[in-house]
Tab-separated table of C-alpha atoms in Angstrom:
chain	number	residue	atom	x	y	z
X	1	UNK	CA	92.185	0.811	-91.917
X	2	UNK	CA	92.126	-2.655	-92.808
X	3	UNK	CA	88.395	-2.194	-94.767
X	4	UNK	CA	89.394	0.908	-97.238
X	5	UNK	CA	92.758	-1.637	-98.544
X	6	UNK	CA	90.275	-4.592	-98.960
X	7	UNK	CA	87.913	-2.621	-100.886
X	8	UNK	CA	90.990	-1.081	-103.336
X	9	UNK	CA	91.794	-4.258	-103.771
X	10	UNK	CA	88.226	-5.245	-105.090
X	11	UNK	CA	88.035	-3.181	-107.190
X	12	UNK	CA	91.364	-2.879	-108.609
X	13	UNK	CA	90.654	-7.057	-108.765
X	14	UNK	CA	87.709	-5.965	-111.249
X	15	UNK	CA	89.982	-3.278	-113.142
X	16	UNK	CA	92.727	-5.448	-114.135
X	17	UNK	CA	89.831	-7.968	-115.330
X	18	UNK	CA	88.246	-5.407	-117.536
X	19	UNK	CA	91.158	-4.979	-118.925
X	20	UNK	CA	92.676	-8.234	-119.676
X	21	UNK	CA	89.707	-9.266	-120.817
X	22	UNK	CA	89.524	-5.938	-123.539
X	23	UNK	CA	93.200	-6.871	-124.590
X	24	UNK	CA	92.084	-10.050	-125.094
X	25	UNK	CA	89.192	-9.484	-127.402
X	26	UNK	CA	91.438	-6.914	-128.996
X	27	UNK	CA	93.804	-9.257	-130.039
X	28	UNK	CA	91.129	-11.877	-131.130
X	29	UNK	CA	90.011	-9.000	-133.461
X	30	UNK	CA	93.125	-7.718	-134.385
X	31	UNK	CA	94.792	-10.913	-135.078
X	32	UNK	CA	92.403	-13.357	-137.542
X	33	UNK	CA	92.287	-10.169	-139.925
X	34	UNK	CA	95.496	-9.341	-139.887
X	35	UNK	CA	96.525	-12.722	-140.484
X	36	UNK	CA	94.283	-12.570	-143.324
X	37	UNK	CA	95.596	-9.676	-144.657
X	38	UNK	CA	99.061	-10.778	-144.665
X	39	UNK	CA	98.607	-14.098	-147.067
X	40	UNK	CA	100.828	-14.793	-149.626
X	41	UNK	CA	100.553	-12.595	-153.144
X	42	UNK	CA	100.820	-15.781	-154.640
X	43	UNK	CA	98.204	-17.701	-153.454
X	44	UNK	CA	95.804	-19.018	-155.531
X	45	UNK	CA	92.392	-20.650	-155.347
X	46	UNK	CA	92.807	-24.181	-156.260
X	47	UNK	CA	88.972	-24.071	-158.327
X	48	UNK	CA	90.585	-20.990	-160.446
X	49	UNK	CA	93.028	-21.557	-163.423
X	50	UNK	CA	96.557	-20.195	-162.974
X	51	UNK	CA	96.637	-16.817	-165.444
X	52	UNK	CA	99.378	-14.884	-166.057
X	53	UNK	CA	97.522	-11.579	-164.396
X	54	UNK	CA	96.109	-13.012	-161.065
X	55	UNK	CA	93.883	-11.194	-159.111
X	56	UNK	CA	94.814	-8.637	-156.984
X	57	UNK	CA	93.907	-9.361	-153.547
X	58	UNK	CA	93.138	-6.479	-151.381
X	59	UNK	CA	94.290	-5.957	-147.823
X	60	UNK	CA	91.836	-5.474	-144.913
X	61	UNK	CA	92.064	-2.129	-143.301
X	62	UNK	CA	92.931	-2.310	-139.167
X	63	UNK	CA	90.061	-3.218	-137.305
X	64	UNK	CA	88.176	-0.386	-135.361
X	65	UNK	CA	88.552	-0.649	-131.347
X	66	UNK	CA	85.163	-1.761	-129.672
X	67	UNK	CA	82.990	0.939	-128.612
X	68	UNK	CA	83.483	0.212	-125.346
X	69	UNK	CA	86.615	1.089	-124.960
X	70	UNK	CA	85.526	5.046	-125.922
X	71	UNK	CA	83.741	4.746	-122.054
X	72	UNK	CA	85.738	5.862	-119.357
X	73	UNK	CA	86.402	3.967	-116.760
X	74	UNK	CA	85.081	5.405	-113.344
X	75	UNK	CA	86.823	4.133	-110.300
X	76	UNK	CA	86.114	5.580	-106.716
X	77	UNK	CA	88.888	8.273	-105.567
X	78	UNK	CA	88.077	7.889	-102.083
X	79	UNK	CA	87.786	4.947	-99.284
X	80	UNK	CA	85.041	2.541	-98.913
X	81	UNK	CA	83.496	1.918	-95.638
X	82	UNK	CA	81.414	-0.561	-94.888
X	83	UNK	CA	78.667	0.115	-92.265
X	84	UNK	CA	78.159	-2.497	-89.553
X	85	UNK	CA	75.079	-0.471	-87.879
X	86	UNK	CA	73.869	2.914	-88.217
X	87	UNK	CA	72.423	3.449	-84.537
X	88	UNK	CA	74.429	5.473	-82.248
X	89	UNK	CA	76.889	4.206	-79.802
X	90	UNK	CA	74.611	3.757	-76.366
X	91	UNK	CA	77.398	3.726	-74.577
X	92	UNK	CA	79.925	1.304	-73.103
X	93	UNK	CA	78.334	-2.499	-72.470
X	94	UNK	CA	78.172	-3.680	-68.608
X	95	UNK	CA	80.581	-5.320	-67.195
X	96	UNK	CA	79.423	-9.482	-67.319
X	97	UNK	CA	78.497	-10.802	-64.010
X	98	UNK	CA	80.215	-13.752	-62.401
X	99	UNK	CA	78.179	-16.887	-62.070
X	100	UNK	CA	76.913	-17.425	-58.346
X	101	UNK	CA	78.913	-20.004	-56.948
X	102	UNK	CA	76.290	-23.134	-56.372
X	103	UNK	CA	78.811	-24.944	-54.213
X	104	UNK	CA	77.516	-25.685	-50.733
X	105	UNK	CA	79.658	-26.307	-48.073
X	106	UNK	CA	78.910	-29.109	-45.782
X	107	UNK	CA	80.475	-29.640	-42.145
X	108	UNK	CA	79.732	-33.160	-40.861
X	109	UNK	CA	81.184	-33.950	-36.868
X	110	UNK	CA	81.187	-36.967	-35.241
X	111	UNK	CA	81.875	-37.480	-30.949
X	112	UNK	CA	81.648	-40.368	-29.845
X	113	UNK	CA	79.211	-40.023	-26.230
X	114	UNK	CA	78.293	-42.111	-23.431
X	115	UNK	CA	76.534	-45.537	-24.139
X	116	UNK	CA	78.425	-46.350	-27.615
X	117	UNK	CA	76.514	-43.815	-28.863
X	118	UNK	CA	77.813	-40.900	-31.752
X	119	UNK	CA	76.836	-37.290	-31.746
X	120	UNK	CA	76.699	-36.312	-35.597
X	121	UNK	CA	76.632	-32.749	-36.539
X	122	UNK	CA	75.471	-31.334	-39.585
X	123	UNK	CA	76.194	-27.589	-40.845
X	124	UNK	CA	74.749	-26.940	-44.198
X	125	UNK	CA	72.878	-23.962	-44.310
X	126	UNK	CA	72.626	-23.530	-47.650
X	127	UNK	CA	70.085	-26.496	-47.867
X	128	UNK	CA	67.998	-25.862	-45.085
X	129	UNK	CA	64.619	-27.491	-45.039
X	130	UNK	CA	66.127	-30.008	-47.590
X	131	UNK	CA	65.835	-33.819	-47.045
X	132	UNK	CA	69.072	-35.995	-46.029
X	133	UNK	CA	69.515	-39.518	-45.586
X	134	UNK	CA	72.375	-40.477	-42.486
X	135	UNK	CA	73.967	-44.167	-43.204
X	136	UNK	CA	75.834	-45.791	-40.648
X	137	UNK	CA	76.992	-50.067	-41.877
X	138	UNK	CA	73.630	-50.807	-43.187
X	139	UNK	CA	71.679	-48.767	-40.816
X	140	UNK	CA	69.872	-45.661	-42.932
X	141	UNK	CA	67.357	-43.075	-42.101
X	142	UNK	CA	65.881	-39.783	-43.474
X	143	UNK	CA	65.459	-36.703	-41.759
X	144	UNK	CA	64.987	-32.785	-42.382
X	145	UNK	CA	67.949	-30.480	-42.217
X	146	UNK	CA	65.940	-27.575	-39.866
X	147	UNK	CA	65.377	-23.930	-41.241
X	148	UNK	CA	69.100	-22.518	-39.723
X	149	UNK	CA	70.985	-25.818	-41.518
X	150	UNK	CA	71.952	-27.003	-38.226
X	151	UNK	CA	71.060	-30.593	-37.238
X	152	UNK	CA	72.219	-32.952	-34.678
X	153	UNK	CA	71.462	-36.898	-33.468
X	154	UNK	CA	72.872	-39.526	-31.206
X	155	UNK	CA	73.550	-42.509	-33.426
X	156	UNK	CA	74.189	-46.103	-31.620
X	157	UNK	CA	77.210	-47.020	-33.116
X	158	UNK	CA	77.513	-50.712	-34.662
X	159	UNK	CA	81.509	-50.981	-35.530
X	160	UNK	CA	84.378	-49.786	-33.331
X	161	UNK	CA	85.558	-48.048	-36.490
X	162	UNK	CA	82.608	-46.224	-37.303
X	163	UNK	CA	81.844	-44.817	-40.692
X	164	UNK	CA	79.108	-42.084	-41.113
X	165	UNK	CA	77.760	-40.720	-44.394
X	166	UNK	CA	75.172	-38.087	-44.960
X	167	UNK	CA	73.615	-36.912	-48.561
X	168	UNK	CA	71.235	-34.657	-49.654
X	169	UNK	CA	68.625	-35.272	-52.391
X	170	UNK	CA	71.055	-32.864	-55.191
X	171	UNK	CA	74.063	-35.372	-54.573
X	172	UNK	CA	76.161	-32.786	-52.211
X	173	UNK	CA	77.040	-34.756	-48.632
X	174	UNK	CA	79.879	-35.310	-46.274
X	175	UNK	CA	81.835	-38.502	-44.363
X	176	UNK	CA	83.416	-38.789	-41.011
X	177	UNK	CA	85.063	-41.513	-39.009
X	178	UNK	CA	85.202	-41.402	-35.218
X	179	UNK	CA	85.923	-44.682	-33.143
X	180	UNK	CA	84.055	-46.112	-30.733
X	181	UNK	CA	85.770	-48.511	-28.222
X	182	UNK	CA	82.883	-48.806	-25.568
X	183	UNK	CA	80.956	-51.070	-28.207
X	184	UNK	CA	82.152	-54.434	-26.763
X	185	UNK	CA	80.037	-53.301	-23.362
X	186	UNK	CA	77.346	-53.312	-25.398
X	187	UNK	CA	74.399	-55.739	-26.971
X	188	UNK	CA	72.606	-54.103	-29.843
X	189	UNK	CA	69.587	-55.021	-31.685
X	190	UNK	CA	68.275	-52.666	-35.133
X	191	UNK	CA	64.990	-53.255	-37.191
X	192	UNK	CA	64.540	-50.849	-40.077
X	193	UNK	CA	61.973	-50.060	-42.758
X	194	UNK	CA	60.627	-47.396	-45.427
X	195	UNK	CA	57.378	-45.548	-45.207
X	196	UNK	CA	54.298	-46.956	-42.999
X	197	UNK	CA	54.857	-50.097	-42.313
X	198	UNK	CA	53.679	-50.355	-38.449
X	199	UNK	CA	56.550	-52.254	-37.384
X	200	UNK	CA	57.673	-52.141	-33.896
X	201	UNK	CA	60.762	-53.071	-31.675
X	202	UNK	CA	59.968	-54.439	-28.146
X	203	UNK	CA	62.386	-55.865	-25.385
X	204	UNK	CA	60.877	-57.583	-22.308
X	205	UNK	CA	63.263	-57.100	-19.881
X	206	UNK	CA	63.953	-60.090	-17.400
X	207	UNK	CA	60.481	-61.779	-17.557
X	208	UNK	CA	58.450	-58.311	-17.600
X	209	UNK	CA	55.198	-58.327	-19.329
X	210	UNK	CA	53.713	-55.369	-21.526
X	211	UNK	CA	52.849	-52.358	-19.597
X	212	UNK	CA	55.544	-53.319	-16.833
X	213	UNK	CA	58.787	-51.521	-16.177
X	214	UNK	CA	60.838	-53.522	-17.961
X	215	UNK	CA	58.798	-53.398	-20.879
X	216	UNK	CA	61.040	-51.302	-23.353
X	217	UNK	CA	59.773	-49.842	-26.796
X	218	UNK	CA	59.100	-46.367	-28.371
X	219	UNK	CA	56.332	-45.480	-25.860
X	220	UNK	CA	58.469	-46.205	-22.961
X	221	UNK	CA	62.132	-45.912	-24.524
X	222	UNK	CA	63.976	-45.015	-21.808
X	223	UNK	CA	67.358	-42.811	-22.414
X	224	UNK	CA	71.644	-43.557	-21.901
X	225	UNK	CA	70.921	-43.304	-18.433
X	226	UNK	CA	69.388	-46.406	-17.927
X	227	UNK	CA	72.957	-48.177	-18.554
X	228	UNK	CA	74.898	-46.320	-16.978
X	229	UNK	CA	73.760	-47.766	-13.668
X	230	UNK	CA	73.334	-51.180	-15.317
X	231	UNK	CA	69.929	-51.715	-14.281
X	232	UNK	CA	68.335	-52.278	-18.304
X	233	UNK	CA	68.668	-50.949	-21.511
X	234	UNK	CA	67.165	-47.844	-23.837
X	235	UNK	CA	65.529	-47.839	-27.476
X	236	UNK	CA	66.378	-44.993	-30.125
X	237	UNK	CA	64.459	-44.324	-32.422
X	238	UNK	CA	65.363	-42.546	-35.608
X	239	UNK	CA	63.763	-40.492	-38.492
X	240	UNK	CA	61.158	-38.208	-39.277
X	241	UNK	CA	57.885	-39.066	-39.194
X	242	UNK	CA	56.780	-36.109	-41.328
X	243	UNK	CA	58.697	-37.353	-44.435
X	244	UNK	CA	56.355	-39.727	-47.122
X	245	UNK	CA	57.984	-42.772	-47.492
X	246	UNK	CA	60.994	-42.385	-44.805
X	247	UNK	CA	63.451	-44.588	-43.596
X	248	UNK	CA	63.025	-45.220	-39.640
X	249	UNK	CA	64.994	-47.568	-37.743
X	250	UNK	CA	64.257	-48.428	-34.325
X	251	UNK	CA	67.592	-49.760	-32.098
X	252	UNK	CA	67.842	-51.729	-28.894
X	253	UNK	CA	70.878	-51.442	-26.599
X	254	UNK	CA	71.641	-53.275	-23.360
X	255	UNK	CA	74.818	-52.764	-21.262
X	256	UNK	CA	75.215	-56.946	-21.398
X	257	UNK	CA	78.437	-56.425	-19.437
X	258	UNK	CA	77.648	-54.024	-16.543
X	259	UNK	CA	74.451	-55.469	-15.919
X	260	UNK	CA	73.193	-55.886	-12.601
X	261	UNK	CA	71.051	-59.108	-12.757
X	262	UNK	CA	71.359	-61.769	-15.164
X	263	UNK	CA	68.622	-63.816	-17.326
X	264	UNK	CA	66.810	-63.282	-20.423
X	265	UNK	CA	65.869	-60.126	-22.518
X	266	UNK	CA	62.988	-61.148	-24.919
X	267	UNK	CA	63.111	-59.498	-28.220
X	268	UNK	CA	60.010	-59.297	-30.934
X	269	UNK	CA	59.313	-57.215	-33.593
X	270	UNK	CA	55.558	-56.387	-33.966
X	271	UNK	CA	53.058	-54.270	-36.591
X	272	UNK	CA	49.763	-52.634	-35.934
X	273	UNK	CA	47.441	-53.628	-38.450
X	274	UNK	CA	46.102	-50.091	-39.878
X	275	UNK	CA	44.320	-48.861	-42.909
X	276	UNK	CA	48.374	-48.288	-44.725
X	277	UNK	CA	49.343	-51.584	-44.401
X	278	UNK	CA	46.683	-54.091	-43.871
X	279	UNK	CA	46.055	-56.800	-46.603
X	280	UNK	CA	49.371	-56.024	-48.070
X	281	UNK	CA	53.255	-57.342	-47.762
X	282	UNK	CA	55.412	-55.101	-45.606
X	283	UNK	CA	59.486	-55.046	-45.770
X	284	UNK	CA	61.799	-54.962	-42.768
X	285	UNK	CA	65.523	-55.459	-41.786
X	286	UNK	CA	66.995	-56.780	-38.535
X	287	UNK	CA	70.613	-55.718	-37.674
X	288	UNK	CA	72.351	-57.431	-34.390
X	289	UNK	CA	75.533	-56.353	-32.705
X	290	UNK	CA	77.085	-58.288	-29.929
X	291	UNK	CA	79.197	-56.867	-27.795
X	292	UNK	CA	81.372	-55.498	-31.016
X	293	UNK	CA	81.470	-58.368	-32.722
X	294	UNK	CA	80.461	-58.662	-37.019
X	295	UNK	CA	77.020	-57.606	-37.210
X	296	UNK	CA	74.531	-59.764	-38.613
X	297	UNK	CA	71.627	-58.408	-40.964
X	298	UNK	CA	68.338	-60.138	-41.576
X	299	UNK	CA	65.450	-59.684	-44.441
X	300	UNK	CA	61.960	-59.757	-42.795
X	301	UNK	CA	58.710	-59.515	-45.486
X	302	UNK	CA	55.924	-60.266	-43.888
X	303	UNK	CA	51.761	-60.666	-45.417
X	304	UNK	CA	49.542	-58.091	-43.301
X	305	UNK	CA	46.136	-59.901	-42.454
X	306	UNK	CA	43.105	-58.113	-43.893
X	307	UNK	CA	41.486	-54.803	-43.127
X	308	UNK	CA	38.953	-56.331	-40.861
X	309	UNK	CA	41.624	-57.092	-38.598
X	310	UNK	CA	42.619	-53.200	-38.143
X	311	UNK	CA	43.722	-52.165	-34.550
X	312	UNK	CA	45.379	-55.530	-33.534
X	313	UNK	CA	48.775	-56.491	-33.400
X	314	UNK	CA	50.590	-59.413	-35.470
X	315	UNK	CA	53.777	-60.392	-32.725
X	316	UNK	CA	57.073	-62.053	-35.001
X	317	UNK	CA	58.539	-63.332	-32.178
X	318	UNK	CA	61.306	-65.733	-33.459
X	319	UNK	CA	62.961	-63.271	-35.557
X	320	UNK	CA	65.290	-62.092	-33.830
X	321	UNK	CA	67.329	-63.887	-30.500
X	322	UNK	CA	66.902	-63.306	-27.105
X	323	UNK	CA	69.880	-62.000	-25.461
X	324	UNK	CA	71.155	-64.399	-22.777
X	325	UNK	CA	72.576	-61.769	-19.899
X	326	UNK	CA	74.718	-63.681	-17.241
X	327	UNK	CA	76.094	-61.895	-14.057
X	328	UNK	CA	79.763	-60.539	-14.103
């Protein structure tokens, strides 16, 4: 009832006003008179001669109360209300829903497999279809999370204590460590890039020639079989080729300490000249393991030749270092 006291109180607020204010004009009116009326008998006006009959100075009747005053007053007798709204009640409000949770809980797994190579497993289904980028030391690529947020890849490790990250275009991703001990058995040669680029990894193979069996690149890339009997390495390639502007890396690895002949492995890195990258400077990375030891990274940029030339292939041959295999 906390609205009928406020609204006595407003207008008792104005009452006492009224009043105080007709008690004060009252006694404005009431008071210069009187005061007149009151002077001494013996006053006289200074411009008139003293005579021995002075006048006789007549007192002021009581002034009359204001007219308003004869009004009556009319306060309310009952409570005030005050109306918020005059529609009626609908009914109780629902209940506020909780906002959805937007979290999205990501499993990344990492096993280490034959060949120094790393299984990584990602769960995420709430970002299926959705772009993700795997990093590994410097090695990066991009790839599609499929429609049931399962995905899975062999990675070629390049540290014994291997660190993988994965991360999704909204900023949600995951880490894992695993360790890989068979990496010392291991040679390991990476070139990378982004988008269309053309580039290439080959390894000739103990003086092979292109087309022969120990030619080794992504039409002929062979699989973790092919050192587990020591007789040559395999090439992994990784990314998806649907994405615009992808990363892709393209990785080399020979078993050089189980190997079953010794000699040379020749290593180039080559680029089709094609209607995306001719005439124009194209970006690449080399990234070479040995046998567990610090990896070493290289810049490659490289000038396309013209558009006429589209269809051939321009061979970098001394960028990266033959491995040297001896016999054990």
């Amino acid at each position: 009832m906390s609205k009928p006291v406020n609204t006595y109180r407003r207008y008792a607020l104005a009452g006492a006003t009224f009043s105080c204010a007709v008690s004060i004009g009252f006694l404005m009116q009431f008071s210069e008179p009187g005061y007149a009326g009151h002077s001494p008998a013996n006053a006289v006006d200074p411009g008139i001669e003293s005579t021995s009959n002075p006048p006789q100075i007549s007192k002021s009747p009581l002034p009359a109360l204001p007219k308003e005053l004869d009004k009556e007053v009319s306060l309310p007798s009952d409570a005030v209300f005050l109306v918020v709204s005059r529609d009626v009640p609908i009914g109780l409000l629902p209940n506020e829903e909780s906002a959805p949770n937007l979290g999205c809980e990501i499993s990344l797994v990492a096993e280490p497999v034959a060949g120094a190579l790393v299984n990584l497993t990602v769960q995420a289904p709430c970002l299926a279809g959705e772009r993700l980028t795997i990093r590994h030391s410097d090695m990066l690529f991009t790839d599609i999370l499929p429609e049931d947020g399962s995905f899975s890849v062999d990675v070629p490790a390049l540290a014994e204590q291997s660190l993988f990250v994965v991360a999704f275009a909204n900023g949600d991703g995951a880490v894992v460590r695993t360790e890989v001990s068979s990496l010392a058995f291991y040679d390991r040669i990476v070139v990378q890039w982004q988008g269309d680029t053309g580039v290439e990894l080959h390894a000739l193979e103990f003086g092979a020639s292109y087309g022969d069996a120990g030619h080794v690149w992504r039409e002929s890339a062979r699989d973790v079989s092919s050192v587990a009997s020591g007789d040559g390495g395999f090439l992994t390639r990784l990314g998806n080729e649907a994405l615009k502007e992808g990363k892709f890396a393209e990785v080399y690895t020979f078993p050089s300490l189980t190997a079953k002949q010794q000699g040379a492995v020749a290593l180039s890195v080559e680029a089709e000249v094609g209607e995306t990258n001719c005439d124009r400077s194209i970006s690449a990375q080399s990234i070479e393991v040995h046998r567990g030891e610090e990896a070493r990274i290289q810049d490659l940029q490289v000038e396309m030749p013209n558009c006429d030339a589209a269809g051939e292939f321009l061979v970098l041959k001394n960028l990266l270092e033959d491995l040297k295999i001896a016999r054990n």
